Short mmCIF file of C-alpha atoms (C1' of nucleotides) in Angstrom, two decimals:
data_model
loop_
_atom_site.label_atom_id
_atom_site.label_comp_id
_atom_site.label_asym_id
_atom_site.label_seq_id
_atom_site.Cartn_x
_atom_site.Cartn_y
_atom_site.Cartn_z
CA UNK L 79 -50.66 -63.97 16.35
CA UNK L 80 -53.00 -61.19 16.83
CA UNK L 81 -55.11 -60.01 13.68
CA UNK L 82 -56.75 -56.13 13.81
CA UNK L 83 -59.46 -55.06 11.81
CA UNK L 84 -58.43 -51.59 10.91
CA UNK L 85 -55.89 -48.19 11.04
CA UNK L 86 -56.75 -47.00 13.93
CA UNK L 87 -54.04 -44.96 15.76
CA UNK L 88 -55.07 -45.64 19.00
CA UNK L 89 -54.77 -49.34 18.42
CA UNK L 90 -51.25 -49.91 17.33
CA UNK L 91 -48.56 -50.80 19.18
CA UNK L 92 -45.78 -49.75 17.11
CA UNK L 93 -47.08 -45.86 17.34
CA UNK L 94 -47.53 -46.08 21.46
CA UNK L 95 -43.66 -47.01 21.41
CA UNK L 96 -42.75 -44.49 18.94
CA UNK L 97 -44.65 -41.78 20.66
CA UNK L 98 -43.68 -42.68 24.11
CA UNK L 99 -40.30 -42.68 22.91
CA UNK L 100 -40.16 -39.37 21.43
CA UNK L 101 -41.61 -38.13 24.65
CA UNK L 102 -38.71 -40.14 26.73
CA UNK L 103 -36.26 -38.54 24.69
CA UNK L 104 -37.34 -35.02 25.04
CA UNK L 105 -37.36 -35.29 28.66
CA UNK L 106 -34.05 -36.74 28.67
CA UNK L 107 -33.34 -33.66 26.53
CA UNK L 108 -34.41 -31.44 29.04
CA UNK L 109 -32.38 -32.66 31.70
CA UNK L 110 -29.10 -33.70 29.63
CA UNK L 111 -28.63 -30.12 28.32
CA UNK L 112 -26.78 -28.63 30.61
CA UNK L 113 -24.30 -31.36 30.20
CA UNK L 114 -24.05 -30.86 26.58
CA UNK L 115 -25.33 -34.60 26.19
CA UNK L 116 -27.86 -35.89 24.08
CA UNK L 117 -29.78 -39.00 25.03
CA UNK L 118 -27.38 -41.29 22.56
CA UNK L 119 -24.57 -39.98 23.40
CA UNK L 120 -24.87 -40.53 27.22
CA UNK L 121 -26.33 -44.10 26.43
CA UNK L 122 -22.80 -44.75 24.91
CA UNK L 123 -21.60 -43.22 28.28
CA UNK L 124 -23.78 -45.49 30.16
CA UNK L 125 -22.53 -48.83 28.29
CA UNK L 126 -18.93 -47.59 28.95
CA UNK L 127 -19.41 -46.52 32.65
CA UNK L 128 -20.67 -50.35 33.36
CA UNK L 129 -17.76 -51.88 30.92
CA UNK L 130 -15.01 -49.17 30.07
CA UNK L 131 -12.93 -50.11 27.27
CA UNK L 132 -14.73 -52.64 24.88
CA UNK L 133 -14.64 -52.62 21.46
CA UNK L 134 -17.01 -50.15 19.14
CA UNK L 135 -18.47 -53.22 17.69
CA UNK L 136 -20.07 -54.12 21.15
CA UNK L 137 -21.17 -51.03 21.71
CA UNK L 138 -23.10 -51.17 18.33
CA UNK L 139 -24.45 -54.43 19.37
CA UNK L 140 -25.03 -53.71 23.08
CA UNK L 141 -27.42 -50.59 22.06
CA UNK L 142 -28.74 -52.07 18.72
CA UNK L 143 -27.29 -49.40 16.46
CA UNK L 144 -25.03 -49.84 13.30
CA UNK L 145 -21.74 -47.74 12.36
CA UNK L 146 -23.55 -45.09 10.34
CA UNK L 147 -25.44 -43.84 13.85
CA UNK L 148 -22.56 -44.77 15.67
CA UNK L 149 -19.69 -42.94 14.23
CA UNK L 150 -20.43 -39.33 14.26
CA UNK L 151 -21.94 -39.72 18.12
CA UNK L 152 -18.45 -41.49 19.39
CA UNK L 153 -16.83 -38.82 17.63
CA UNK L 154 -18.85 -36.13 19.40
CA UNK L 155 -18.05 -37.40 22.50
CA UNK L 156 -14.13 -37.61 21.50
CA UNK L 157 -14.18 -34.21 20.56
CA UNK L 158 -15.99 -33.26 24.05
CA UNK L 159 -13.44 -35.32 25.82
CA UNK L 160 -14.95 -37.88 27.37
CA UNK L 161 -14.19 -41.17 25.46
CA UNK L 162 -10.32 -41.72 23.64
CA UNK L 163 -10.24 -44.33 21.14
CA UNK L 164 -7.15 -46.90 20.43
CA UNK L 165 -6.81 -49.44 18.50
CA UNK L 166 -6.08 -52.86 19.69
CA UNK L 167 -2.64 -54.64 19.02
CA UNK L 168 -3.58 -58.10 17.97
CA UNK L 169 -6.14 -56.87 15.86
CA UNK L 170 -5.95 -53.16 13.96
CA UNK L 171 -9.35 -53.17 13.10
CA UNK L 172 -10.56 -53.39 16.62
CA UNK L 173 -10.90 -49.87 18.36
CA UNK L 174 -11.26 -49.66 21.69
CA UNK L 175 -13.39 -46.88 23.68
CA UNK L 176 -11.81 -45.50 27.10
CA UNK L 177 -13.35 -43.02 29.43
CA UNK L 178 -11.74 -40.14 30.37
CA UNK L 179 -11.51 -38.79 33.90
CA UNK L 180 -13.52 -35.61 32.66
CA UNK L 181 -16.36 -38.79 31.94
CA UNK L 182 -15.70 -40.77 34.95
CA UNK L 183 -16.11 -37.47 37.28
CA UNK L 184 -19.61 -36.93 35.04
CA UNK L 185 -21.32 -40.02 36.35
CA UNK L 186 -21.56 -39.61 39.82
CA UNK L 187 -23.89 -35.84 38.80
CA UNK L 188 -25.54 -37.66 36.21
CA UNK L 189 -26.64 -40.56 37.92
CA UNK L 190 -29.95 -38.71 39.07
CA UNK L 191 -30.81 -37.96 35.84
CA UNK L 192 -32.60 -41.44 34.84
CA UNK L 193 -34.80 -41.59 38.01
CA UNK L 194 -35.80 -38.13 37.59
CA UNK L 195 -37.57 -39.36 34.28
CA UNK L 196 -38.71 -42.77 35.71
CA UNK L 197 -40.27 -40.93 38.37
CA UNK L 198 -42.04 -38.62 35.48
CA UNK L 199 -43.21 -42.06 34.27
CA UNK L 200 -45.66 -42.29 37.42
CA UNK L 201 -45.22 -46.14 37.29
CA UNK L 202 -45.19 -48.23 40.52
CA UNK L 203 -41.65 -50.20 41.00
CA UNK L 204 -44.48 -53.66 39.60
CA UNK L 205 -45.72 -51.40 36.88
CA UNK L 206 -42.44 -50.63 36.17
CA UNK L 207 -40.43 -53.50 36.40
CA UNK L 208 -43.81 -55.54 33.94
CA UNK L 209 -43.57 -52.98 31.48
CA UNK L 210 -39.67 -53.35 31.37
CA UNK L 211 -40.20 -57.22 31.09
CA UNK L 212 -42.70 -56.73 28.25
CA UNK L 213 -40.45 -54.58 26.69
CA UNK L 214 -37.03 -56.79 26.44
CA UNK L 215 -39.38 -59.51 25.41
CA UNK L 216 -40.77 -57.67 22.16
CA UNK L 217 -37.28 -56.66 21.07
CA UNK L 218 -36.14 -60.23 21.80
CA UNK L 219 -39.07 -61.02 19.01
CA UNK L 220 -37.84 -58.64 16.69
CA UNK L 221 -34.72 -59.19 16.59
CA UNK L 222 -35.41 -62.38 16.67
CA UNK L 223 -37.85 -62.14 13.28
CA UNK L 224 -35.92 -59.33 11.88
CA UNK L 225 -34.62 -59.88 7.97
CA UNK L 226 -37.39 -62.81 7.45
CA UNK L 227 -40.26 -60.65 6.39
CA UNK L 228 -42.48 -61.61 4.25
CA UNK L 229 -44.21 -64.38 7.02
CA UNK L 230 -47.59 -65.59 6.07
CA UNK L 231 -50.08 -63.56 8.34
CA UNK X 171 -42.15 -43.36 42.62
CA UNK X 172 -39.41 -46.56 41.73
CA UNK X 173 -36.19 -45.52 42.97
CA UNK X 174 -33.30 -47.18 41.25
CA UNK X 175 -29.42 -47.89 42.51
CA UNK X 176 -27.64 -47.91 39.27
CA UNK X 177 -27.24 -47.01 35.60
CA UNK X 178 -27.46 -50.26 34.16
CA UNK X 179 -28.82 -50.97 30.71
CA UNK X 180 -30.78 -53.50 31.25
CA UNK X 181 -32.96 -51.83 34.30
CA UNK X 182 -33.37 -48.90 32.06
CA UNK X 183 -37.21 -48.19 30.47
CA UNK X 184 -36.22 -46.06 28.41
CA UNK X 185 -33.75 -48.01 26.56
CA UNK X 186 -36.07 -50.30 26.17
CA UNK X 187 -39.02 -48.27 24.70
CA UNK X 188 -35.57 -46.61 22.05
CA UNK X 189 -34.24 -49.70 21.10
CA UNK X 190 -37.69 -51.39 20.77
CA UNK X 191 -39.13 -48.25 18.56
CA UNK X 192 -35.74 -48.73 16.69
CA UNK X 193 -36.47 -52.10 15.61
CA UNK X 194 -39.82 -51.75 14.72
CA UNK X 195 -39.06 -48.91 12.39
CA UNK X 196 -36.67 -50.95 10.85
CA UNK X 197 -39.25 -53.55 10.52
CA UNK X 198 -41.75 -50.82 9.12
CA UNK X 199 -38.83 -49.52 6.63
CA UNK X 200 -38.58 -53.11 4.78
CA UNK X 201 -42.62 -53.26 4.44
CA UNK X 202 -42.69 -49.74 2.85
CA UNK X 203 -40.17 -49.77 0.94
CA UNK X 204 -42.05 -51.01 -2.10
CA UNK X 205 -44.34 -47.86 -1.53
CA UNK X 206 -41.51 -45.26 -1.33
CA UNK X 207 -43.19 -44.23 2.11
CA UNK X 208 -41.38 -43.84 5.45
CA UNK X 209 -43.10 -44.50 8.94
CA UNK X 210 -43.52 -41.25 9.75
CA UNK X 211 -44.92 -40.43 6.45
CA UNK X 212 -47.23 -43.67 6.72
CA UNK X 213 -48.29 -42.04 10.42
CA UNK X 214 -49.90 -39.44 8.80
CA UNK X 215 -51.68 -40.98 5.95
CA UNK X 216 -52.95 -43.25 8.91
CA UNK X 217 -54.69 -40.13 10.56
CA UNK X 218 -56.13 -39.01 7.62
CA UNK X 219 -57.19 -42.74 6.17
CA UNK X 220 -58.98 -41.72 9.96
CA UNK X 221 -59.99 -38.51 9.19
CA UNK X 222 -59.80 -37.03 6.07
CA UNK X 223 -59.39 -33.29 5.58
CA UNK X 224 -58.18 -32.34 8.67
CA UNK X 225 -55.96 -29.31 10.21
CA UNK X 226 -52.01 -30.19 9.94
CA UNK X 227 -52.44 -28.80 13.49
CA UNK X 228 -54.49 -31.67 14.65
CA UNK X 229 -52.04 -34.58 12.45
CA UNK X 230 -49.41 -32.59 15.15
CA UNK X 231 -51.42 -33.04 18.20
CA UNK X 232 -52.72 -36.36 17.14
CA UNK X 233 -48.75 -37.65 16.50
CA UNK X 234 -47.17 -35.49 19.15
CA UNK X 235 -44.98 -33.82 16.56
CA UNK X 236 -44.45 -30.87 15.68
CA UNK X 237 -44.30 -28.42 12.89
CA UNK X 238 -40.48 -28.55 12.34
CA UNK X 239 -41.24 -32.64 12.13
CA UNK X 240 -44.34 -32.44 10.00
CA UNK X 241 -44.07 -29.62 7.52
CA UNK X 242 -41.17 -31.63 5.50
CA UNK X 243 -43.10 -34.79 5.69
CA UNK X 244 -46.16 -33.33 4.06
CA UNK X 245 -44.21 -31.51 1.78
CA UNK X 246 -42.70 -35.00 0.75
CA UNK X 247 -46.08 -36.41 0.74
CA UNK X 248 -47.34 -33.68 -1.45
CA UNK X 249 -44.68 -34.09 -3.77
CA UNK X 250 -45.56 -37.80 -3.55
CA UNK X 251 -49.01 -36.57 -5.15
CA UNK X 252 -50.72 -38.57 -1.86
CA UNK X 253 -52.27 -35.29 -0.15
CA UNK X 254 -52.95 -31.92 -0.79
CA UNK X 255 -52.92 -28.70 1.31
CA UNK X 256 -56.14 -26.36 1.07
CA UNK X 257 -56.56 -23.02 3.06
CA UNK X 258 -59.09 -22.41 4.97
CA UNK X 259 -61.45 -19.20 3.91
CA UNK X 260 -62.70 -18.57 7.68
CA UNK X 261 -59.02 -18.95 8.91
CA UNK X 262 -56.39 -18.25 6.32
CA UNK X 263 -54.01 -19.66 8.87
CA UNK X 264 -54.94 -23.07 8.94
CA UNK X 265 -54.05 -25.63 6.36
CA UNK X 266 -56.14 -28.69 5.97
CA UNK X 267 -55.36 -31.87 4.31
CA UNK X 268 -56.88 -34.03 2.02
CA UNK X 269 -56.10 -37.23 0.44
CA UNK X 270 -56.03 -37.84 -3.11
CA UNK X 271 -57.49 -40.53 -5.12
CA UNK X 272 -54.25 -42.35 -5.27
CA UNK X 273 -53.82 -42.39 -1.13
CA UNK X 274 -57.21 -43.87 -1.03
CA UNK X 275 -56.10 -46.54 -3.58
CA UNK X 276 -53.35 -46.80 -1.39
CA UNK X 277 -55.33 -47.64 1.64
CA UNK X 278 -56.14 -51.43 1.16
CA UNK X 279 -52.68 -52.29 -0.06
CA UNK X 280 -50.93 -50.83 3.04
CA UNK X 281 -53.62 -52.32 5.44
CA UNK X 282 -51.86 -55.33 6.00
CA UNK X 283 -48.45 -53.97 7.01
CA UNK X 284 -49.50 -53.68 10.37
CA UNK X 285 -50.65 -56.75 10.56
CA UNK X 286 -47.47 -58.13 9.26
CA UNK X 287 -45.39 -56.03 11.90
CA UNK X 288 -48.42 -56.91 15.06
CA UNK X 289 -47.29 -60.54 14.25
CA UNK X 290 -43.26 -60.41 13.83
CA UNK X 291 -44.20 -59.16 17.70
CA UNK X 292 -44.91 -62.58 18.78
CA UNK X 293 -47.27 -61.42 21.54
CA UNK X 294 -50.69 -63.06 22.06
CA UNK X 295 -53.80 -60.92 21.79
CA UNK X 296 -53.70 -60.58 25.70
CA UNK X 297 -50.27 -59.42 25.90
CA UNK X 298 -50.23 -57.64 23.13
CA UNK X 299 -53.17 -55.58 24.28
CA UNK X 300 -52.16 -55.40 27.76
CA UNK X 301 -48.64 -53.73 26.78
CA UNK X 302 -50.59 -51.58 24.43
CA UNK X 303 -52.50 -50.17 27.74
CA UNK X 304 -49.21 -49.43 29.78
CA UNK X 305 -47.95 -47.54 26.71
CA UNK X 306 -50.90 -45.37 26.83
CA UNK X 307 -51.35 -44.68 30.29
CA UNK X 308 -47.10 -43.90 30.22
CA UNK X 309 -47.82 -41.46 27.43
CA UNK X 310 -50.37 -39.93 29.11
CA UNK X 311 -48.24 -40.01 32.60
CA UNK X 312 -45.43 -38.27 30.05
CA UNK X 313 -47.37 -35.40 27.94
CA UNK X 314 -49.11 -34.15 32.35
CA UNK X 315 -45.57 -33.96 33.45
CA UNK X 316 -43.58 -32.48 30.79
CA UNK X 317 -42.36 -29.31 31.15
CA UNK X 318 -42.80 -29.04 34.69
CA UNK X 319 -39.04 -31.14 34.73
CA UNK X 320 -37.56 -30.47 38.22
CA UNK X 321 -39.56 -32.59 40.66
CA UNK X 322 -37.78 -33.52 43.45
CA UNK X 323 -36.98 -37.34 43.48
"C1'" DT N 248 -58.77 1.54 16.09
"C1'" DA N 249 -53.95 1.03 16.59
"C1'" DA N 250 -50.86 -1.59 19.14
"C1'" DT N 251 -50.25 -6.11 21.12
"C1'" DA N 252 -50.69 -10.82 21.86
"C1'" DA N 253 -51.85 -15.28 20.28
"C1'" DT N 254 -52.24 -18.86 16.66
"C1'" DA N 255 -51.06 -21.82 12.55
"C1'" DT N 256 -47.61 -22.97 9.70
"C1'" DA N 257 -42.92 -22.85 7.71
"C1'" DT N 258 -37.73 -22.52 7.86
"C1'" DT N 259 -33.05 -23.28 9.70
"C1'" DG N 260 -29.53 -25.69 12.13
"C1'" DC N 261 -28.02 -29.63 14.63
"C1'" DA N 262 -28.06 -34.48 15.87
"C1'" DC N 263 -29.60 -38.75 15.11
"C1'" DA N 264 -30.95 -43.51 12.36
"C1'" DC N 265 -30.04 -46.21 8.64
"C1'" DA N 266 -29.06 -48.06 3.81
"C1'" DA N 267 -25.43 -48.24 0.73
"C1'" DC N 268 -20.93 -48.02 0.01
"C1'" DA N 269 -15.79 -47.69 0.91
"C1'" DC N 270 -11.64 -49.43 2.87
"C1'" DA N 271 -8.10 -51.32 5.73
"C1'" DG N 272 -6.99 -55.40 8.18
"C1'" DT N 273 -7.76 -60.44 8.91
"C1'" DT N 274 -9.00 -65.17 7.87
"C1'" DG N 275 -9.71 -69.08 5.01
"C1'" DT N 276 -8.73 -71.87 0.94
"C1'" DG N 277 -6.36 -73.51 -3.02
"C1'" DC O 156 1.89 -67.75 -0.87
"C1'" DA O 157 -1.96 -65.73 -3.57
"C1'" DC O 158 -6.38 -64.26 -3.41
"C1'" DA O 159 -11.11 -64.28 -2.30
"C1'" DA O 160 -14.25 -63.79 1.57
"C1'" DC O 161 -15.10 -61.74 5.81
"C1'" DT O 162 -14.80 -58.15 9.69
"C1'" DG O 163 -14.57 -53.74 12.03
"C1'" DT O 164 -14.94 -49.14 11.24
"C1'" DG O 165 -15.90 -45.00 8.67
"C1'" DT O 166 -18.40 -41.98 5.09
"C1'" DT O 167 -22.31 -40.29 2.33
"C1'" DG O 168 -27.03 -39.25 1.35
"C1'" DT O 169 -31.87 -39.13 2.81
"C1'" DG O 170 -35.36 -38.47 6.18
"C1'" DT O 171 -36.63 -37.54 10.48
"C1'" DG O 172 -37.13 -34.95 15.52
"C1'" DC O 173 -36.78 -30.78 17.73
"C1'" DA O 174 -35.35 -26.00 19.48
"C1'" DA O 175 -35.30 -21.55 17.86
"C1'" DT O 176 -36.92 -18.41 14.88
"C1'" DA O 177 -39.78 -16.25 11.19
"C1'" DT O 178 -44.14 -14.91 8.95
"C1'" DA O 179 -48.79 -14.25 8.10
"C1'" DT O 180 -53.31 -14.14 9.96
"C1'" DT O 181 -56.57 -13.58 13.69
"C1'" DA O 182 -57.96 -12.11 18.31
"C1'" DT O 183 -57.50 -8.94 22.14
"C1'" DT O 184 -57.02 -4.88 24.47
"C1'" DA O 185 -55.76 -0.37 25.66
#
DNA sequence: TAATAATATATTGCACACAACACAGTTGTG
DNA sequence: CACAACTGTGTTGTGTGCAATATATTATTA
């Protein structure tokens, strides 16, 4: 349990993420333009090109978003045709997500696109692959911790 | 340069820094709640808790926002009656900040969020301060190469 | 010095993120 | 079977992030 002694910007953690995030996400941006995507909505893509057809709910799990984010960027991509919905049989609450060709023929151009940006990173593969580790590990913590908040410090 | 053979989730950085900044948002959201402050807003009472007084152009620089970001988050700050905006007589342009008597109160009560959040992390000292460093030097490896996007991979 | 460029900040429009809520469909319990 | 609890999805309202644009002020240059 680490304790710090002050404010300081350039000691918290939480800011380095958010910034370095913000800065992913406009080079993602940058490069996902041109295929009317934004960085969401082509995670979504992702999930679906490495399972097509699971449910919305495990989509929302999968990227750690609820409904209200959800929604509107599933419906984006509907309306851009590149996911359909349907609803299952056994169970009309469950609906489905299925590519469309239009979004099967996009991954193949679109597969560059991520190690364009980890090369921007200027990481080693070690670097990389640490910093990944580290990564999956903290959000294992805080979803792990998340909803009991009030721990003693 | 770290090459990479597919589009899975779980090899991808940059998920991991989104859903990770994600979280801890959410974490920050429940711990300033009782303030009526968002992260961002509690950002940029950070950097002047820092440095009091200063330029909103150097809160953007120091967050890596920019005015379209900021200027409604100070206004809701303002309104909030935690900082005020003064003009500059040497440069009418530029609009410093300046807490008010109530963000300063505000200081000690808010100090221990972070600490709260640093520990939900479940990182040691050492690994917190080692992931810390990547962060940093990624940032930095992110702000050279932006906006020079199409290097060749 | 008048036209031009650059700078600091603000506004607008779009797309997230999320809490709170709504609602249809399903499950569990008497 | 009735009916309450739960589940999966959607909607609404607020607050970001950011590109594009606007405006006022300062600096530069022809």
């Amino acid at each position: 349990m680490p304790q710090f002694e002050n404010l300081k910007l350039d000691r918290q953690l939480c800011f380095a993420l958010y910034s370095a995030t913000n800065s992913i996400t406009r080079m993602y941006r940058g490069l996902l333009d041109e295929y009317d995507l934004t960085y969401p909505q082509y995670l979504v893509l992702v999930v679906l090109w490495e399972k097509d057809g699971i449910a919305i709910k495990e989509v929302m799990k999968r990227l750690n978003l609820d409904s209200g984010t959800l929604s509107p960027i599933i419906k984006r991509l509907q309306i851009a045709g590149l996911v359909e919905k349907v609803r299952t049989d056994k169970d009309e609450r469950i609906v489905r997500l299925l590519l469309t060709d239009k979004a099967r023929k996009l991954q193949p151009m679109i597969a560059d696109v991520q190690n364009q940006v980890a090369c921007q990173t200027e990481l080693s593969s070690e670097e990389f692959f640490e910093l990944l580790d580290r990564l999956n590990q903290l959000a294992a913590s805080l979803n792990n911790t998340e909803a009991k908040q009030s721990v003693a410090s």
